[in-house]
Tab-separated table of N, CA and C and ligand atoms in Angstrom:
chain	number	residue	atom	x	y	z
W	1	MET	N	76.116	104.885	105.058
W	1	MET	CA	76.192	106.450	105.392
W	1	MET	C	76.674	107.137	104.097
W	2	PRO	N	75.761	107.699	103.457
W	2	PRO	CA	75.874	108.715	102.286
W	2	PRO	C	76.810	109.554	102.632
W	3	LEU	N	77.772	109.836	101.617
W	3	LEU	CA	78.734	110.899	102.079
W	3	LEU	C	78.201	112.284	101.238
W	4	PRO	N	78.591	113.390	101.989
W	4	PRO	CA	78.085	114.731	101.169
W	4	PRO	C	78.745	114.936	99.973
W	5	PRO	N	78.343	115.614	98.969
W	5	PRO	CA	78.905	115.803	97.548
W	5	PRO	C	80.234	116.658	97.700
W	6	CYS	N	81.078	116.732	96.957
W	6	CYS	CA	82.424	117.563	97.071
W	6	CYS	C	81.630	118.911	97.082
W	7	PRO	N	82.404	119.712	97.962
W	7	PRO	CA	81.948	120.940	97.943
W	7	PRO	C	82.594	121.942	96.763
W	8	ILE	N	83.395	121.462	96.138
W	8	ILE	CA	83.819	122.050	94.969
W	8	ILE	C	83.288	121.975	93.699
W	9	CYS	N	82.750	120.430	93.274
W	9	CYS	CA	82.446	120.205	92.146
W	9	CYS	C	81.272	119.497	92.258
W	10	GLN	N	80.894	119.414	93.308
W	10	GLN	CA	79.446	118.629	93.698
W	10	GLN	C	79.032	117.208	93.254
W	11	LYS	N	80.242	116.651	92.876
W	11	LYS	CA	80.343	115.216	92.566
W	11	LYS	C	80.150	114.551	93.666
W	12	PRO	N	79.836	113.112	93.428
W	12	PRO	CA	79.873	112.110	94.942
W	12	PRO	C	81.155	111.917	95.179
W	13	VAL	N	81.623	112.076	96.386
W	13	VAL	CA	82.839	111.601	97.044
W	13	VAL	C	83.026	110.209	97.108
W	14	PRO	N	84.275	109.905	96.639
W	14	PRO	CA	84.653	108.119	96.764
W	14	PRO	C	84.808	108.017	98.129
W	15	PRO	N	84.340	106.725	98.727
W	15	PRO	CA	84.714	106.737	100.045
W	15	PRO	C	86.166	106.284	100.328
W	16	ARG	N	86.529	106.409	101.697
W	16	ARG	CA	88.196	105.986	102.120
W	16	ARG	C	88.131	104.563	101.797
W	17	PRO	N	89.132	103.528	101.945
W	17	PRO	CA	90.448	104.129	101.838
W	17	PRO	C	90.529	104.772	100.496
W	18	GLU	N	90.139	104.591	99.467
W	18	GLU	CA	90.252	104.859	97.912
W	18	GLU	C	90.529	106.509	97.661
W	19	ASN	N	89.734	107.181	98.618
W	19	ASN	CA	90.046	108.658	98.396
W	19	ASN	C	90.345	109.306	99.838
W	20	THR	N	91.554	109.675	99.639
W	20	THR	CA	92.248	110.209	100.833
W	20	THR	C	92.083	111.760	100.892
W	21	SER	N	91.186	112.101	99.927
W	21	SER	CA	90.946	113.749	99.939
W	21	SER	C	89.669	114.175	100.455
W	22	GLN	N	88.945	113.314	101.193
W	22	GLN	CA	87.808	113.710	101.916
W	22	GLN	C	87.894	115.148	102.516
W	23	PRO	N	86.967	115.857	102.600
W	23	PRO	CA	85.873	115.740	102.136
W	23	PRO	C	85.443	115.934	100.724
W	24	PHE	N	86.608	116.208	99.932
W	24	PHE	CA	86.793	116.591	98.563
W	24	PHE	C	86.655	115.319	97.685
W	25	CYS	N	86.375	115.221	96.555
W	25	CYS	CA	86.320	113.914	95.688
W	25	CYS	C	87.789	113.647	95.154
W	26	SER	N	88.535	114.476	95.121
W	26	SER	CA	89.823	114.219	94.625
W	26	SER	C	91.051	115.335	95.111
W	27	ARG	N	91.989	115.138	94.815
W	27	ARG	CA	93.170	115.895	95.383
W	27	ARG	C	93.127	117.373	94.742
W	28	ARG	N	92.594	117.448	93.557
W	28	ARG	CA	92.679	118.451	92.553
W	28	ARG	C	91.660	119.489	93.443
W	29	CYS	N	90.426	119.000	93.563
W	29	CYS	CA	89.337	119.770	94.431
W	29	CYS	C	89.903	120.242	95.911
W	30	ARG	N	90.775	119.492	96.242
W	30	ARG	CA	91.097	120.033	97.865
W	30	ARG	C	92.107	121.139	97.502
W	31	ALA	N	92.993	120.903	96.285
W	31	ALA	CA	93.934	122.051	96.140
W	31	ALA	C	93.168	123.422	95.609
W	32	VAL	N	91.906	123.200	95.141
W	32	VAL	CA	91.148	124.344	94.598
W	32	VAL	C	90.568	124.848	96.050
W	33	ASP	N	90.256	124.141	96.693
W	33	ASP	CA	89.711	124.725	98.004
W	33	ASP	C	90.917	125.336	98.805
W	34	LEU	N	91.972	124.787	98.873
W	34	LEU	CA	93.183	125.332	99.499
W	34	LEU	C	93.524	126.586	99.023
W	35	GLY	N	93.239	126.927	97.698
W	35	GLY	CA	93.643	127.824	96.788
W	35	GLY	C	92.624	129.176	97.081
W	36	ARG	N	91.257	128.529	97.382
W	36	ARG	CA	90.586	129.646	97.861
W	36	ARG	C	90.645	130.041	99.108
W	37	TRP	N	91.166	129.471	99.818
W	37	TRP	CA	91.680	129.775	101.313
W	37	TRP	C	92.776	130.816	101.143
W	38	LEU	N	93.445	130.773	100.386
W	38	LEU	CA	94.710	131.710	100.014
W	38	LEU	C	94.071	132.729	99.030
W	39	GLY	N	93.057	132.740	98.626
W	39	GLY	CA	92.477	133.980	98.005
W	39	GLY	C	92.724	133.600	96.324
W	40	GLU	N	93.458	132.414	96.059
W	40	GLU	CA	93.752	132.274	94.770
W	40	GLU	C	92.935	130.963	94.134
W	41	GLU	N	91.868	131.399	93.507
W	41	GLU	CA	91.059	130.339	93.056
W	41	GLU	C	91.478	129.468	91.676
W	42	TYR	N	91.299	128.067	91.863
W	42	TYR	CA	91.669	127.300	90.750
W	42	TYR	C	93.287	127.149	90.565
W	43	ARG	N	93.960	127.406	91.468
W	43	ARG	CA	95.418	127.380	91.500
W	43	ARG	C	96.010	126.275	92.011
W	44	VAL	N	96.656	125.220	91.544
W	44	VAL	CA	96.886	123.936	92.118
W	44	VAL	C	98.376	124.296	92.483
W	45	PRO	N	98.468	124.322	93.662
W	45	PRO	CA	99.952	124.178	94.336
W	45	PRO	C	101.030	123.097	93.559
W	46	ASP	N	102.005	123.770	93.080
W	46	ASP	CA	102.827	123.302	92.434
W	46	ASP	C	104.234	123.239	93.228
W	47	ARG	N	104.540	122.229	94.002
W	47	ARG	CA	105.537	121.964	94.798
W	47	ARG	C	106.768	121.314	94.126
W	48	GLN	N	107.828	121.934	93.903
W	48	GLN	CA	108.777	121.410	92.936
W	48	GLN	C	110.130	121.134	94.299
W	49	VAL	N	110.335	119.695	94.194
W	49	VAL	CA	111.467	119.582	95.241
W	49	VAL	C	112.586	119.221	94.406
W	50	ASP	N	113.615	119.915	94.506
W	50	ASP	CA	114.538	119.794	93.980
W	50	ASP	C	116.101	119.585	94.698
W	51	GLU	N	115.999	118.439	94.715
W	51	GLU	CA	117.253	118.065	95.836
W	51	GLU	C	118.351	117.877	95.057
W	52	GLN	N	119.459	118.644	95.885
W	52	GLN	CA	120.842	118.486	95.410
W	52	GLN	C	121.633	117.695	96.110
W	53	GLU	N	122.318	116.824	95.310
W	53	GLU	CA	123.184	115.934	96.064
W	53	GLU	C	124.820	116.611	96.114
W	54	ASP	N	125.094	116.838	97.445
W	54	ASP	CA	126.453	117.386	97.550
W	54	ASP	C	127.246	116.278	97.072
W	55	GLU	N	128.134	116.584	96.038
W	55	GLU	CA	129.336	115.446	95.657
W	55	GLU	C	130.282	115.398	96.800
W	56	LEU	N	130.640	114.286	97.181
W	56	LEU	CA	131.778	114.120	98.160
W	56	LEU	C	132.893	114.313	97.574
W	57	PRO	N	133.875	114.948	98.017
W	57	PRO	CA	135.127	114.822	97.583
W	57	PRO	C	135.876	113.536	97.230
W	58	PRO	N	136.463	113.437	96.151
W	58	PRO	CA	137.186	112.259	95.732
W	58	PRO	C	138.382	111.824	96.895
W	59	ASP	N	138.537	110.536	97.363
W	59	ASP	CA	139.302	110.323	98.101
W	59	ASP	C	140.799	110.366	97.626
W	60	GLY	N	141.448	111.332	98.219
W	60	GLY	CA	142.694	111.722	97.797
W	60	GLY	C	143.855	110.965	97.965
W	61	SER	N	143.715	109.842	98.889
W	61	SER	CA	144.858	108.896	99.006
W	61	SER	C	145.151	108.059	97.979
W	62	ASN	N	146.513	107.992	97.701
W	62	ASN	CA	146.944	107.476	96.467
W	62	ASN	C	147.917	105.876	96.813
W	63	ARG	N	146.817	105.186	96.908
W	63	ARG	CA	147.676	103.680	97.393
W	63	ARG	C	147.856	103.134	96.282
W	64	GLY	N	149.109	103.130	96.087
W	64	GLY	CA	149.696	102.239	94.925
W	64	GLY	C	149.808	101.048	95.481
W	65	HIS	N	150.300	99.874	94.538
W	65	HIS	CA	150.802	98.660	94.934
W	65	HIS	C	152.077	98.190	94.714
W	66	ASP	N	152.822	99.419	95.084
W	66	ASP	CA	154.250	99.060	94.786
W	66	ASP	C	154.873	98.321	96.242
W	67	ALA	N	155.572	97.495	95.839
W	67	ALA	CA	155.938	96.512	96.932
W	67	ALA	C	157.408	96.438	96.886
Z	1	ZN	ZN1	85.517	117.780	93.529
């Protein structure tokens, strides 16, 4: 069953599971299509995940070994 070409670049679309971006040939073309939906062509969304780790307060208990 032949797949329709990529609607963005007209290249043949690789089959699944190799290509998870169907009906586009690549994630880039999918992003382009998404950008068109948002009215901005050829803009790849740049999601930057910046996780900040909360530093746990140091354990204040001062357990000496005095006997
Ligand atoms: Zn494409």
